[in-house]
Coordinates of C-alpha atoms in Angstrom, one line a residue:
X1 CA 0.0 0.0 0.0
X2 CA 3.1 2.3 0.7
X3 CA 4.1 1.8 -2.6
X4 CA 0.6 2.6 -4.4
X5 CA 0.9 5.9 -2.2
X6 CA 4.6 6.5 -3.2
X7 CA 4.1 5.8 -7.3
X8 CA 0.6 8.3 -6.8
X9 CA 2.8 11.2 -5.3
X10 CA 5.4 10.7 -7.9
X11 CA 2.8 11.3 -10.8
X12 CA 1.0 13.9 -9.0
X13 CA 4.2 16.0 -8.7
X14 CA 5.3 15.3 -12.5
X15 CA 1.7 16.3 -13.4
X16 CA 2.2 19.7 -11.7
X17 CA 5.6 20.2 -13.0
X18 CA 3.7 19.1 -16.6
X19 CA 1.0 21.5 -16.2
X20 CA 3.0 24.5 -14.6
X21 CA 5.8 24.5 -17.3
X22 CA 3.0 24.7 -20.1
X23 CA 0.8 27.7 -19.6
X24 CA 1.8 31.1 -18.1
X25 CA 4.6 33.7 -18.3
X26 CA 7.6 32.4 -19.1
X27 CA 9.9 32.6 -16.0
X28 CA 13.3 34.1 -17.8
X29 CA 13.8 36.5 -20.2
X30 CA 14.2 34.8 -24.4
X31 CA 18.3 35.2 -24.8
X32 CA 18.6 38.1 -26.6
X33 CA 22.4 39.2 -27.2
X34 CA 24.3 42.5 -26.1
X35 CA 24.7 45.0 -28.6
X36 CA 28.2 45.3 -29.1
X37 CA 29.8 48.4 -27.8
X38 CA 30.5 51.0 -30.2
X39 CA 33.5 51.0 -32.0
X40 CA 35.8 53.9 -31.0
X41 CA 37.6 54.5 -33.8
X42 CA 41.1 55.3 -33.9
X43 CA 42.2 58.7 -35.2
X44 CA 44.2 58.2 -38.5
X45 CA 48.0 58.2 -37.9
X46 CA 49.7 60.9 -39.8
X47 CA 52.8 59.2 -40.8
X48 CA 55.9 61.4 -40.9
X49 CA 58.4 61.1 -43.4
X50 CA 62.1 62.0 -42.1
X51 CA 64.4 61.1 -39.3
X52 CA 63.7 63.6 -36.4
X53 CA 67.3 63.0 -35.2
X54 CA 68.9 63.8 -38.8
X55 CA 66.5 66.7 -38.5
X56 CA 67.8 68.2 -35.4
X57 CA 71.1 68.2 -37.3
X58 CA 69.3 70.2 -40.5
X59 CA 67.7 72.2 -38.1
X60 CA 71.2 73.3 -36.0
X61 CA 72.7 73.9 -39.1
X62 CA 69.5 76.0 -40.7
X63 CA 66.8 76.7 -38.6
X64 CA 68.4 78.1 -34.6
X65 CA 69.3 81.3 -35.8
X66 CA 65.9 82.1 -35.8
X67 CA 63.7 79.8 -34.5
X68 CA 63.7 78.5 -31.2
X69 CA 62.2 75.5 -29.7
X70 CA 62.0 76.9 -26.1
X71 CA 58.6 78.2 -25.0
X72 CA 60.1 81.9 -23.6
X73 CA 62.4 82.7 -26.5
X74 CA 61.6 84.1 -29.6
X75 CA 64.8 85.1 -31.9
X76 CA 63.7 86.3 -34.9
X77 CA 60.8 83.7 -36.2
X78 CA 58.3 82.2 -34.3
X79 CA 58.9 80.5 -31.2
X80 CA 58.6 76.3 -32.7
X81 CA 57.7 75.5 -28.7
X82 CA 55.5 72.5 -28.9
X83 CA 55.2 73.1 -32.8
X84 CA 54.4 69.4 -33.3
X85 CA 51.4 69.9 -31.1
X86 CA 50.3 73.1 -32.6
X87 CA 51.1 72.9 -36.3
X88 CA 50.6 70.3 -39.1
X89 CA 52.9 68.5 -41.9
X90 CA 51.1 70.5 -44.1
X91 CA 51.4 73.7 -42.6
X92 CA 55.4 73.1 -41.9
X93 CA 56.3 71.8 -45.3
X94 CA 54.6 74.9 -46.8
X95 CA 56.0 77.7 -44.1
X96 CA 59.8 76.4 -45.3
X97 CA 59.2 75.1 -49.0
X98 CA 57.0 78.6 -49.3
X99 CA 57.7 81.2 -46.3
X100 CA 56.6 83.9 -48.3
X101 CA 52.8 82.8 -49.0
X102 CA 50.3 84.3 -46.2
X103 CA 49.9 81.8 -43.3
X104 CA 46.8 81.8 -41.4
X105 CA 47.5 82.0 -37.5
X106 CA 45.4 81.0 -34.6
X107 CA 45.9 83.4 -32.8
X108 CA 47.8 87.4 -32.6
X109 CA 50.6 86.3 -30.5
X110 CA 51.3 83.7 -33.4
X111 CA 51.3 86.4 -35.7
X112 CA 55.2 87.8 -36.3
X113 CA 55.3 91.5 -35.9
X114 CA 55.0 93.9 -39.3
X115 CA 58.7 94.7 -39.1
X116 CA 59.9 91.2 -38.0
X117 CA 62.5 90.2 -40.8
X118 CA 61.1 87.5 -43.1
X119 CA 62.4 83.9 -43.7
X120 CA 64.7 83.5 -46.6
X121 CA 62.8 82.2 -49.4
X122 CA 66.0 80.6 -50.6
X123 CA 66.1 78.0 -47.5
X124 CA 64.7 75.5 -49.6
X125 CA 67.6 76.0 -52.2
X126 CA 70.3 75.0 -49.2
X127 CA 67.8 71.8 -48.3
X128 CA 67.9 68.4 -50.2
X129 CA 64.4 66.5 -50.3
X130 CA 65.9 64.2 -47.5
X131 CA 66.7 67.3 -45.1
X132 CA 63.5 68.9 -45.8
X133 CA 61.6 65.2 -45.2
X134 CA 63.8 65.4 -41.7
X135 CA 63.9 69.0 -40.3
X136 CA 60.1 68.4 -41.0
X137 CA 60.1 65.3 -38.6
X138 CA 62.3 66.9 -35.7
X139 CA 60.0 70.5 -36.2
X140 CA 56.9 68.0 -35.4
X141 CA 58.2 65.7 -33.0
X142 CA 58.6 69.3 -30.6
X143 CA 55.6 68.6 -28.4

């Protein structure tokens, strides 16, 4: 008689796990996967044609007379403190290869003084495409 009892019980609970697993809301939420998280994208890598270290040489030789690199001295030209920071390739290779075009600056103090003597516009004549390439590369690795 024990057993008649025991196999009843056993039914009766698979008959409520039956019935309770069919009807209602489900209990968990459907797997739904996680967006992925945005992509940051990495900002493109101007790469820099020249040797910095050749261009320090270029730049003893050419540029020190009148430019300097340190932040409270300004020679003759503009002060090239933290140029790489400040300026682009673009705007380098055009202030040596054409000093004498109008430059746009970002501010006054920028801005060389009306009577400040100009560069020479025949530096590029003393500069070999390698030199330029490199005194290009040490002017933008000031940051």
């Amino acid at each position: 008689m024990n057993i008649k009892r025991l196999y009843m019980f056993a039914l009766l609970l698979i008959a409520f796990f039956l019935l309770s697993a069919c009807g209602g809301e489900p209990t968990a939420a459907p797997y739904t996967p996680a967006a992925p998280p945005p992509t940051i994208a990495p900002k493109p890598t101007v790469v820099i044609p020249g040797d910095a270290v050749a261009g320090k040489v270029v730049y003893d030789r050419e540029c020190i007379q009148c430019h300097s690199p340190d932040s409270q001295v300004q020679i003759v030209g503009p002060s090239l403190y933290q140029a790489g920071l400040r300026f682009t390739l673009e705007y380098v290779k055009e202030s040596i290869v054409h000093p004498d075009k109008p430059k746009e600056y970002e501010s006054e103090a920028e801005r060389p003084p009306l009577n400040a003597p100009k560069m020479p516009v025949d530096v590029i004549d003393k500069l070999t495409e390698k030199e330029l390439e490199d005194v290009i590369a040490y002017v933008l690795s000031l940051k």
